[in-house]
XYZ file of C-alpha atoms in Angstrom:
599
model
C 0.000 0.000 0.000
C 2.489 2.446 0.826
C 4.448 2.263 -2.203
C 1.147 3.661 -3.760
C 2.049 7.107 -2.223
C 5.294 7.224 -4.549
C 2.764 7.929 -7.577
C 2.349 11.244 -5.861
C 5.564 12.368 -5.684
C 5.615 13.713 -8.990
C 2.584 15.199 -9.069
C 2.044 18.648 -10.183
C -0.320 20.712 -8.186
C -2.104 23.247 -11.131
C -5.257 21.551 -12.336
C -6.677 23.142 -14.945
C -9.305 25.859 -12.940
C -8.585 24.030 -9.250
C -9.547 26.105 -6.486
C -6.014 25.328 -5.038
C -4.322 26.241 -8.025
C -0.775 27.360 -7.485
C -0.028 28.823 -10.763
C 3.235 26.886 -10.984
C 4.256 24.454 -13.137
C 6.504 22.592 -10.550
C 6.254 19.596 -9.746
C 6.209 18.285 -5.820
C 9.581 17.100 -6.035
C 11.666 19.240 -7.937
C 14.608 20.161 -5.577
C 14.344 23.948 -5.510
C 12.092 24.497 -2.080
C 13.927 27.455 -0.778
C 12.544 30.227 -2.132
C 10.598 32.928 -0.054
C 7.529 33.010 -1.621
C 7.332 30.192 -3.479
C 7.001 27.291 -1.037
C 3.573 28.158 -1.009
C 2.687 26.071 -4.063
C 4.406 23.195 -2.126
C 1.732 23.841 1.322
C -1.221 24.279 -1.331
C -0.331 21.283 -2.762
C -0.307 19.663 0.501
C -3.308 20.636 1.115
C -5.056 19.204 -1.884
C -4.361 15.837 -0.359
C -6.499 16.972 2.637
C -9.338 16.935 -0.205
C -8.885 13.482 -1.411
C -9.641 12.511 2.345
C -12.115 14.881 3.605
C -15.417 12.400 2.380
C -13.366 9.517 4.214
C -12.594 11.072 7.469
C -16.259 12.148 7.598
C -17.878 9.390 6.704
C -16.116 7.074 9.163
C -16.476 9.604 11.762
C -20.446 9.979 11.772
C -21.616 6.626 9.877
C -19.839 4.794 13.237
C -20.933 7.243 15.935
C -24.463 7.149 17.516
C -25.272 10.707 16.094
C -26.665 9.364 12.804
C -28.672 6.515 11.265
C -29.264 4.991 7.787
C -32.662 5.061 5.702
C -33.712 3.186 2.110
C -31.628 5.534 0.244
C -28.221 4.971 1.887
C -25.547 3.120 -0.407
C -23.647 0.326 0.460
C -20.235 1.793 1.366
C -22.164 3.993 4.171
C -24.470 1.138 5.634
C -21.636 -1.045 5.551
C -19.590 1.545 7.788
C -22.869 2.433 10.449
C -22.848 -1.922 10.666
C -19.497 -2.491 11.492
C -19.061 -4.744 8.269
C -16.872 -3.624 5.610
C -16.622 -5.476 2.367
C -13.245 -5.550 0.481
C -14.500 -3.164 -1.876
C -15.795 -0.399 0.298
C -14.221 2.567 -0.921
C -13.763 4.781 2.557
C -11.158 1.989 3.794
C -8.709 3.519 2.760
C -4.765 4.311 4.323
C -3.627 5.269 0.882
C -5.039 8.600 1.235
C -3.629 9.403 5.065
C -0.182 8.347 3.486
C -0.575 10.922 0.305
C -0.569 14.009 2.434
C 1.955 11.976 4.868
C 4.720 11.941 1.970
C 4.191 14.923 0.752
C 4.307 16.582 4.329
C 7.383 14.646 4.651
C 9.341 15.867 1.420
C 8.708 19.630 2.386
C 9.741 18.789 5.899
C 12.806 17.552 4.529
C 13.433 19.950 1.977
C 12.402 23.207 3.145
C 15.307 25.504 4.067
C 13.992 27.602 7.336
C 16.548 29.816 7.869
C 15.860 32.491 4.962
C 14.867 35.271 6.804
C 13.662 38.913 5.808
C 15.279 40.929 7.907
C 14.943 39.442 11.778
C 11.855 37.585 10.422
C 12.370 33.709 9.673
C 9.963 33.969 6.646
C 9.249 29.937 6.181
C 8.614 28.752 10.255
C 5.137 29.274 10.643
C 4.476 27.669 7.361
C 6.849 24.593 8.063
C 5.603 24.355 11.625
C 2.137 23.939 10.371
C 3.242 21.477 8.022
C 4.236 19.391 10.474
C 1.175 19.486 12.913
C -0.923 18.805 9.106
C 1.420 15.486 9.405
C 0.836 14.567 13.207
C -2.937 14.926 12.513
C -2.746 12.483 9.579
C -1.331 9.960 11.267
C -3.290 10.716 14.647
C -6.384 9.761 12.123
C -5.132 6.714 10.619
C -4.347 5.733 14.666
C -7.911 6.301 15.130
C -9.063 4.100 11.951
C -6.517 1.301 11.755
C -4.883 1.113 15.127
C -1.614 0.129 14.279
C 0.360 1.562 11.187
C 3.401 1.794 9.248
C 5.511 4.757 10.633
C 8.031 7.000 8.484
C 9.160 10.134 8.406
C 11.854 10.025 5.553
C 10.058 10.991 2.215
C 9.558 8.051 -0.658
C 10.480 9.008 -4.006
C 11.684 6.186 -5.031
C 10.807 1.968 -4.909
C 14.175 0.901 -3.782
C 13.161 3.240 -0.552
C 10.238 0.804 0.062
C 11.467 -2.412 -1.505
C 12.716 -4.684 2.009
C 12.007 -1.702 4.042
C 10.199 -2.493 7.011
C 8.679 0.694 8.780
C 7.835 0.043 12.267
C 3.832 -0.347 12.660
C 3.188 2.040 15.821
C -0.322 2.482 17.413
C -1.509 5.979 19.265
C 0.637 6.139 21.888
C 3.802 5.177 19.331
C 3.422 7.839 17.532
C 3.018 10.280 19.948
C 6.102 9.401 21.567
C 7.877 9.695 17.967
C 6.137 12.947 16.881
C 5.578 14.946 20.443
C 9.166 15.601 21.530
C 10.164 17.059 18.108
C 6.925 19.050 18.341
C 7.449 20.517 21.262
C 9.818 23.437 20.375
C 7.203 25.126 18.104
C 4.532 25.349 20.468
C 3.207 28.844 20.169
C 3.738 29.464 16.098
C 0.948 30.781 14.728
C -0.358 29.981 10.930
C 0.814 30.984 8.204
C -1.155 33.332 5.961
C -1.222 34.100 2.167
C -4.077 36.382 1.929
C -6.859 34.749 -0.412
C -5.766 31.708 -2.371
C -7.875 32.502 -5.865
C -10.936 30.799 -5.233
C -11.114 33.703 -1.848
C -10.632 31.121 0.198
C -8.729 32.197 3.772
C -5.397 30.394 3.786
C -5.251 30.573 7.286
C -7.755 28.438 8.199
C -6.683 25.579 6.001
C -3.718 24.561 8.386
C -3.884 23.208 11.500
C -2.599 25.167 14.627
C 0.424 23.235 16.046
C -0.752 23.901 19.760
C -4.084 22.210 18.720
C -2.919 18.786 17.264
C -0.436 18.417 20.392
C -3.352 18.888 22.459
C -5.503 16.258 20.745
C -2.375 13.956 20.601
C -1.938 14.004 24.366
C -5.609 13.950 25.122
C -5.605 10.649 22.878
C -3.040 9.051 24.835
C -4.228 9.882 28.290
C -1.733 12.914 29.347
C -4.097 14.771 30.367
C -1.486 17.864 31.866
C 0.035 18.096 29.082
C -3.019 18.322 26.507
C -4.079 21.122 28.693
C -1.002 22.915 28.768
C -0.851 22.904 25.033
C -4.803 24.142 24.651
C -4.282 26.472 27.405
C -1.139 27.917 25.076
C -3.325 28.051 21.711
C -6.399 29.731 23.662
C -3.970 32.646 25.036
C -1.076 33.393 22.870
C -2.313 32.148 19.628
C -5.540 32.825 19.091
C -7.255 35.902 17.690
C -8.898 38.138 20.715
C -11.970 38.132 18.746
C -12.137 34.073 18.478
C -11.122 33.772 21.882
C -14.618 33.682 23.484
C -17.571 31.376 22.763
C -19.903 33.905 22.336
C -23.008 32.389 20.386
C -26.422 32.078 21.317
C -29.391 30.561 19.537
C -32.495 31.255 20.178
C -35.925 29.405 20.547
C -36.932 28.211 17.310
C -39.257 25.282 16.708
C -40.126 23.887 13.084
C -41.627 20.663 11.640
C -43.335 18.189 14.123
C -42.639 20.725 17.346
C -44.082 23.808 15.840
C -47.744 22.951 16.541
C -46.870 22.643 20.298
C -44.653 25.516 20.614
C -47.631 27.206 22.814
C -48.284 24.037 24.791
C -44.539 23.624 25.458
C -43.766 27.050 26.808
C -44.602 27.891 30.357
C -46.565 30.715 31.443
C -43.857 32.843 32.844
C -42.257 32.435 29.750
C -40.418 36.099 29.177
C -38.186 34.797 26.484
C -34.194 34.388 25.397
C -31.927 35.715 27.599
C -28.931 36.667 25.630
C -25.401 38.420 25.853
C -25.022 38.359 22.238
C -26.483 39.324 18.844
C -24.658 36.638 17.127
C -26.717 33.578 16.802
C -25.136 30.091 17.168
C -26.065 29.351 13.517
C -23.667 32.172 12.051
C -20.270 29.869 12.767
C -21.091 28.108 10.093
C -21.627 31.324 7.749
C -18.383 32.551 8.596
C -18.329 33.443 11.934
C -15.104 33.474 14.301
C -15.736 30.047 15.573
C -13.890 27.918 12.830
C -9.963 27.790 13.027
C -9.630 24.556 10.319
C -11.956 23.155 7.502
C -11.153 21.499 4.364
C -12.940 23.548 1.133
C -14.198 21.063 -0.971
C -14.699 22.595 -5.515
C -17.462 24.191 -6.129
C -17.509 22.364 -8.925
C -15.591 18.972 -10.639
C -14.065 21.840 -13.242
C -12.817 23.295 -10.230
C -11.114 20.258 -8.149
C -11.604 17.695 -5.798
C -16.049 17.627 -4.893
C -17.281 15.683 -2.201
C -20.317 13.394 -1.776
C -21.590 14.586 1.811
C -24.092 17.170 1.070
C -25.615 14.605 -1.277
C -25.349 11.938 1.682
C -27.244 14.382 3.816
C -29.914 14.900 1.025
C -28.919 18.714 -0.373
C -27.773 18.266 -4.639
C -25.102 21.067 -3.732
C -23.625 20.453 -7.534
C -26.979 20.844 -9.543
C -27.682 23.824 -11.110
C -30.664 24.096 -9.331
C -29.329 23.593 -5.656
C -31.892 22.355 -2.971
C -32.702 19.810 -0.865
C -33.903 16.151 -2.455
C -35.955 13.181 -0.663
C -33.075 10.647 -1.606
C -31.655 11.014 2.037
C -28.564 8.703 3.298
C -27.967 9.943 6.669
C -30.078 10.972 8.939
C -30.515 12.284 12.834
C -30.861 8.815 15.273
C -33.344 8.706 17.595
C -30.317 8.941 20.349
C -29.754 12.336 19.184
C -33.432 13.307 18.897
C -33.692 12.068 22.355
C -30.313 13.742 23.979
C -31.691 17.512 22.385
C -35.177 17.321 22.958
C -34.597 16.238 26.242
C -32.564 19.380 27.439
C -33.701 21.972 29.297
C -33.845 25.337 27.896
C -33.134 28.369 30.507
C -34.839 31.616 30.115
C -35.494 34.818 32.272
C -39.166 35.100 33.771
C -41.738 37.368 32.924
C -41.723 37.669 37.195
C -38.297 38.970 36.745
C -38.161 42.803 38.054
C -35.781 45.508 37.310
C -33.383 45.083 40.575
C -34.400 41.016 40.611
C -33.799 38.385 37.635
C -35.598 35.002 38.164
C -34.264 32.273 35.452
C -36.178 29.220 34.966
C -36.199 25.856 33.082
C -38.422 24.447 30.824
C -37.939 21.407 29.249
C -38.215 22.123 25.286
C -34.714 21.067 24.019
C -31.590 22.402 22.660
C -32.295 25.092 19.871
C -28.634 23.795 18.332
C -30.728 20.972 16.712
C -33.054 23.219 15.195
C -30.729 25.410 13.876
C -29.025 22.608 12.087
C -31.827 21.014 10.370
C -34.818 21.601 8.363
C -38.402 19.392 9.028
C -41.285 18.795 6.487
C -44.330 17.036 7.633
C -46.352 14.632 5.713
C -50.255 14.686 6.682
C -50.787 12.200 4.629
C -48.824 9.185 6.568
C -47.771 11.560 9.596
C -44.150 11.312 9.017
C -41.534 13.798 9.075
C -38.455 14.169 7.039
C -35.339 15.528 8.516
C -32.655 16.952 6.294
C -29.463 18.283 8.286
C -28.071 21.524 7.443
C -24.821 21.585 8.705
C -23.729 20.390 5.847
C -25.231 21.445 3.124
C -21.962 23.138 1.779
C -18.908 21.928 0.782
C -16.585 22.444 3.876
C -15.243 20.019 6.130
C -14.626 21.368 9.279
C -11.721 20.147 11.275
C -11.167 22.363 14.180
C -13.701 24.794 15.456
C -12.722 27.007 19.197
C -15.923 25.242 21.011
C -14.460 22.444 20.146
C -10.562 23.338 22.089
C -12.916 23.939 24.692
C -14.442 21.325 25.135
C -11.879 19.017 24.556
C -9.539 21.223 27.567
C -12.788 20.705 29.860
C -11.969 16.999 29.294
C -8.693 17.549 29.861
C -9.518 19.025 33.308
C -11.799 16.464 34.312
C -9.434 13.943 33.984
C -7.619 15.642 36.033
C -9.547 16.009 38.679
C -10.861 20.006 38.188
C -14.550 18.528 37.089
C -15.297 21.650 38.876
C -13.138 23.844 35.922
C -14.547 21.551 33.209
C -18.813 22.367 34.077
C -17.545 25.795 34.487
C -16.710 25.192 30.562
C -20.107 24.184 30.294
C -22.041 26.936 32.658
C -20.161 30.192 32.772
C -17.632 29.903 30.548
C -13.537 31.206 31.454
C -13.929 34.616 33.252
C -12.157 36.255 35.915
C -15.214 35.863 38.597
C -14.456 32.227 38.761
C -11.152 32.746 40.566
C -13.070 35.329 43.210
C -14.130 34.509 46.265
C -16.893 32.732 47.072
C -19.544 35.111 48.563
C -17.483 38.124 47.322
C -18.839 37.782 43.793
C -17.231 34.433 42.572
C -18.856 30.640 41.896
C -19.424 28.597 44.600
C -18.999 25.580 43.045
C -15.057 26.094 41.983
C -12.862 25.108 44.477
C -10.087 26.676 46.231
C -7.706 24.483 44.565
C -9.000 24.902 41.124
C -8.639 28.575 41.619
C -5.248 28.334 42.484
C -4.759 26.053 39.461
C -6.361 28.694 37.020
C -3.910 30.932 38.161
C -0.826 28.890 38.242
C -0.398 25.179 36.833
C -3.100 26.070 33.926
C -2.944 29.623 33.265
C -5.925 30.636 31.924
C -6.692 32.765 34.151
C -2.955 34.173 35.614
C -1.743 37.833 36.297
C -0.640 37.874 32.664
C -3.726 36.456 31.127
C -7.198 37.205 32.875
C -7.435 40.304 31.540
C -8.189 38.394 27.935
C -11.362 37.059 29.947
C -12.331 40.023 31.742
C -15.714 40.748 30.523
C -18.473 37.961 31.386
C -20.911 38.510 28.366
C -17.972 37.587 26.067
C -17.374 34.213 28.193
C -20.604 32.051 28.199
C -20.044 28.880 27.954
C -20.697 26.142 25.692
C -24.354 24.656 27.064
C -24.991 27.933 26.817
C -24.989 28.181 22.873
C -28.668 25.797 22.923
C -29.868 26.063 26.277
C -30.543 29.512 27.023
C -29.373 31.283 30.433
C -27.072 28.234 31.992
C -24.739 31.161 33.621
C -24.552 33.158 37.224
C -24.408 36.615 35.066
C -26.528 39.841 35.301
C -25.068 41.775 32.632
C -21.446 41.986 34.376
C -22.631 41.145 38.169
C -21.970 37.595 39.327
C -25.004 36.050 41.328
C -23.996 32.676 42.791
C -26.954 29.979 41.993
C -29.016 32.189 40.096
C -29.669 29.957 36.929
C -30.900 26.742 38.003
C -28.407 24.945 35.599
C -26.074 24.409 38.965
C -22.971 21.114 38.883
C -24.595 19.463 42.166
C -28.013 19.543 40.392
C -26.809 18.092 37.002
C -24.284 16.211 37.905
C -26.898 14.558 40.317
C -28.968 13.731 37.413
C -26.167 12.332 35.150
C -25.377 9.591 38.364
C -29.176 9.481 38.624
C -28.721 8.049 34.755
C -26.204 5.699 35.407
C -27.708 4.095 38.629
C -30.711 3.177 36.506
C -28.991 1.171 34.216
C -27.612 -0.786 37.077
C -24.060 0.726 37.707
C -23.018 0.921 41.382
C -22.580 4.941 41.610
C -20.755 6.357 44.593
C -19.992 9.874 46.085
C -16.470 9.253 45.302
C -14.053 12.124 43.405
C -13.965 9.324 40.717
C -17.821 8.913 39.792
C -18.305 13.000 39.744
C -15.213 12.761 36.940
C -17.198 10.136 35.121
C -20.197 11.726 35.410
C -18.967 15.032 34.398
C -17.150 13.361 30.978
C -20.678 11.894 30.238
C -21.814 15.500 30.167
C -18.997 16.668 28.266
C -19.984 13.312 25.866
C -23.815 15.212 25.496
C -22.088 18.183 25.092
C -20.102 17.379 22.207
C -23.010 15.655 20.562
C -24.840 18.942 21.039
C -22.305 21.601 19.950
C -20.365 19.352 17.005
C -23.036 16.611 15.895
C -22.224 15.523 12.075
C -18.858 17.250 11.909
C -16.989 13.767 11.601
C -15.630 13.598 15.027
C -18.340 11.515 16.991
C -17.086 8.422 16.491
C -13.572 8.746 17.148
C -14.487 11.121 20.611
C -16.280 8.542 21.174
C -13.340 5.988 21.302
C -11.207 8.056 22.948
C -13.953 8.238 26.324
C -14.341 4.760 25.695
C -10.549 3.644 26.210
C -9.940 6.435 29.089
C -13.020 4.306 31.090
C -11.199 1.781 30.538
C -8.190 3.051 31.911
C -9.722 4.677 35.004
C -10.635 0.999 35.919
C -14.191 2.389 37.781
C -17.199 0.337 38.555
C -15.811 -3.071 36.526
C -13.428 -4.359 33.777
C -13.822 -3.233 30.494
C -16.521 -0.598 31.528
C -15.727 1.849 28.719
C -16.038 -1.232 26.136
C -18.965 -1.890 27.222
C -20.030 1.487 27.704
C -19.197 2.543 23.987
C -21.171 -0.932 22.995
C -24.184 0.231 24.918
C -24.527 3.644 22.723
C -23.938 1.549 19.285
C -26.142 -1.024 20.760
C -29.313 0.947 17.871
C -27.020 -0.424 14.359
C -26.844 -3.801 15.443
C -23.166 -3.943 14.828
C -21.539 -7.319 13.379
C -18.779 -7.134 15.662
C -18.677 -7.298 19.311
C -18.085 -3.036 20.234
C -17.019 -4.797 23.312
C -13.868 -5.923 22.263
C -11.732 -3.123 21.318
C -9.691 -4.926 18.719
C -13.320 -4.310 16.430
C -12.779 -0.460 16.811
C -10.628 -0.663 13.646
C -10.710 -0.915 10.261
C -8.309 -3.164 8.198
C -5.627 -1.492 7.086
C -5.127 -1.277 3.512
């Protein structure tokens, strides 16, 4: 398989009219890589290997999770990926396509002089820093799909490279060990930037920020300190003050099946939204600040590499005549149905008073869900069709800032600051959670998670709180579907005001898990599980059909299994329980079935 990737090597980058077009007519491997400017044809090239495996990394990632299901309409190589039984010809199992931006990333990595500087300015280090996180990510993914795999850093151009060669075959924590150490000394580059590429597309947000992929390679492997100290370092010093904050809100909508109860549903003190923001959750998919990395798929097949997921997800996004269609492949499960609807939405009573704000709960769902998809009813046989939204363009996303936080609440948990992580969740990262309790702080954060903020994890020290000064710019993530989960008045903390509190929900998430007959304590222990089952709804809620389900889902799965709580194998068996819907052909118990044959 790998000698497959050599074909590559002399590729040129400038189809005719591609999107990534680098108006150059050299070729990947032509020695002269040294220029100032023109390495840039070299990254874009790079980068059109992230196309050939955008379709692939989502489809594995949703058609395995327990986010989506299958109807009539969905073709073979997508039912056979939701079942757990690939044939030989299923066309998403596929390494070839990890290794083709692997090589490629390699031969620039080998190549590319970084000394040339203009002036005191070492013109080619953000650029070959991001190359290499674009590398660590591609393997990190075929870690996640194949489990073990060949490992090389040397770029192939020729068969007597490959020919009685044997690479070492390295799972997760192998390559992590190889990659992390050298990866280490660029933590804090930022991206590298070439204005518009000529299709307007942002160059920026095409690469991956090193300080992000170290993160997500230490979360995978359980090092929980240092994936925080890497997200914590991306979050401060890299990115933009504007993207810093999870601002987003979006309000109650209702449409389809739920808009004939919308009266019935509300309560009587309803007094509506209660909002920091004009900027409704929707708009980070529109262009909003949220999104650091996607993959931009052609426009057109004149213009490059297309991609079959809008079509999966029942929107013709290549016809002239652009719209949704009936032929859906992927659809909502009736996990996720239940999950959203069964949120509580938080909103400010029409008791409230001008010196007195009374929040309440009602029990309508998460307005995420309805912002994401679009309902039609059919009198007829009283059934309703479900198209999702998200992706009815042709971007991939990759990396979005809800989801750094989210994935450093994790980090926290694990580390015993569940407190820090539902403070992710509730309030969001402001100074007032590092104030005293009764002087205008939380409650609920402890002593030594306040010291930790300030110290060990710095979001919140003498050099950085001021970045997180001003509450309505710090919600946090429930927040984004549920309405009024935070302590804020405009800037005043009020302890306990929402009833969204960590005892309360918390309590309900152990409630959960005693009733499918696991022994729950009061220990530290089952508060961090039952805080990462949260943070498992969360992500559901705030990154459903992005591609990532499935292999968050894995990684909870194998840190249960780690923690060694409540009985062997519980995060096996935990993961089977969720994919217990698709009927899989393989026992989700055994681990060794998380993983597709490598070839």
């Amino acid at each position: 398989m790998i000698a497959g990737c050599l074909c590559l090597g002399g590729t040129v980058f400038t189809a005719c009219s591609d999107m990534l077009e680098s108006d150059s007519e050299r070729q990947l491997f032509e020695p002269d890589i040294n220029q100032k400017t023109d390495s840039i044809y070299y990254a874009l090239g790079i980068l059109q290997g992230m196309q050939q495996l955008a379709d692939q990394y989502m489809f594995i990632g949703e058609m395995r999770g327990d986010l989506v299901d299958t109807t009539a309409a969905t073709d073979r190589h997508l039912r056979e990926l939701a079942q757990f039984q690939l044939s030989e010809a299923n066309k998403y199992d596929s390494a070839y396509v990890y290794y083709r931006v692997i090589n490629n990333c390699n031969y620039y990595i080998a190549h590319r002089d970084t000394t040339i500087r203009t002036g005191a300015t070492y013109v080619a280090m953000n650029e070959y820093v991001a190359v290499k996180a674009v590398r660590a990510w591609a393997y990190m993914q075929l870690a996640r799909v194949f489990g073990k795999v060949p490992f090389y850093t040397e770029p192939l151009t020729q068969i007597s490279q490959i020919d009685n060669n044997q690479f070492p075959e390295l799972d997760i924590d192998g390559i992590v060990a190889r990659l992390a150490p050298d990866l280490e000394q660029y933590t804090g580059y930022g991206l590298p930037d070439y204005g518009s590429a000529p299709s307007s597309i942002t160059t920026s947000m095409l690469f991956i920020p090193v300080d992000v992929v170290m993160g997500d390679l230490y979360l995978e492997t359980g090092q929980y300190a240092q994936a925080a100290r890497h997200y914590i370092t991306y979050l401060t010093e890299v990115l933009p003050a504007d993207s810093r904050h999870s601002a987003y809100m979006q309000g109650v909508t209702f449409s389809g099946r739920r808009s004939v109860a919308m009266q019935e549903l509300l309560p009587s003190d309803w007094g509506g939204t209660f909002s920091y923001t004009t900027t409704p959750w929707a708009n980070i998919f529109s262009g909003g600040t949220d999104v650091i990395t996607y993959i931009p798929m052609a426009p057109n097949n004149r213009a490059g590499v297309t991609t079959l997921i809008p079509l999966a997800y029942g929107y013709d996004f290549y016809s002239n005549s652009k719209g949704y269609v009936d032929q859906i492949q992927i659809v909502p499960s009736a996990a996720y149905n239940a999950l959203s609807e069964g949120q509580d939405y938080y909103y400010k009573s029409s008791t409230s008073t001008a010196t007195k704000t009374i929040l309440n709960s009602v029990k309508i769902g998460d307005m995420r869900t309805s912002a994401i998809t679009r309902e039609r009813d059919d009198k007829e046989s009283s059934e309703t069709t479900v198209w999702i939204t998200k992706n009815s363009n042709a971007q991939v996303y990759l990396y979005r800032v809800s989801a750094v936080w989210l994935r450093l609440a994790e980090a926290f948990n694990r580390l015993g600051y569940y407190d820090v992580a539902f403070a992710i969740l509730k309030d969001g990262i402001s100074r007032y959670l590092v104030e005293p309790a009764g002087s205008g702080g939380p409650l609920y954060i402890s002593d030594a998670s306040k010291v930790a903020l300030q110290t060990t994890y710095p979001l919140l020290s003498e050099a950085n709180i001021s970045k997180f000064a001003e509450p309505e710019n710090c919600i946090g993530v429930h927040m984004h579907g549920a309405g009024a989960t935070c302590d804020y008045t405009g800037a005043v903390y009020s302890p306990g005001l929402s009833p969204y509190q960590l005892d309360t929900i918390v309590g309900m998430k152990m409630a959960e898990l005693a009733a499918e007959g696991i022994a729950v304590g009061t220990t530290r222990q089952d508060s961090i599980n039952a805080v990462e089952d949260l943070l498992c709804d969360e992500m559901a809620l705030e990154l459903a059909f992005e591609g990532g389900r499935w292999y968050d889902l894995m990684r909870l799965a194998r840190h249960k299994n780690e923690a060694g709580l409540y009985r062997p194998n519980f995060g096996s068996q935990w993961l089977a329980r969720k994919l217990a819907y698709k009927n899989p052909a393989v026992n989700l118990e055994d681990k060794n079935n998380w993983y597709l044959p490598f070839k």
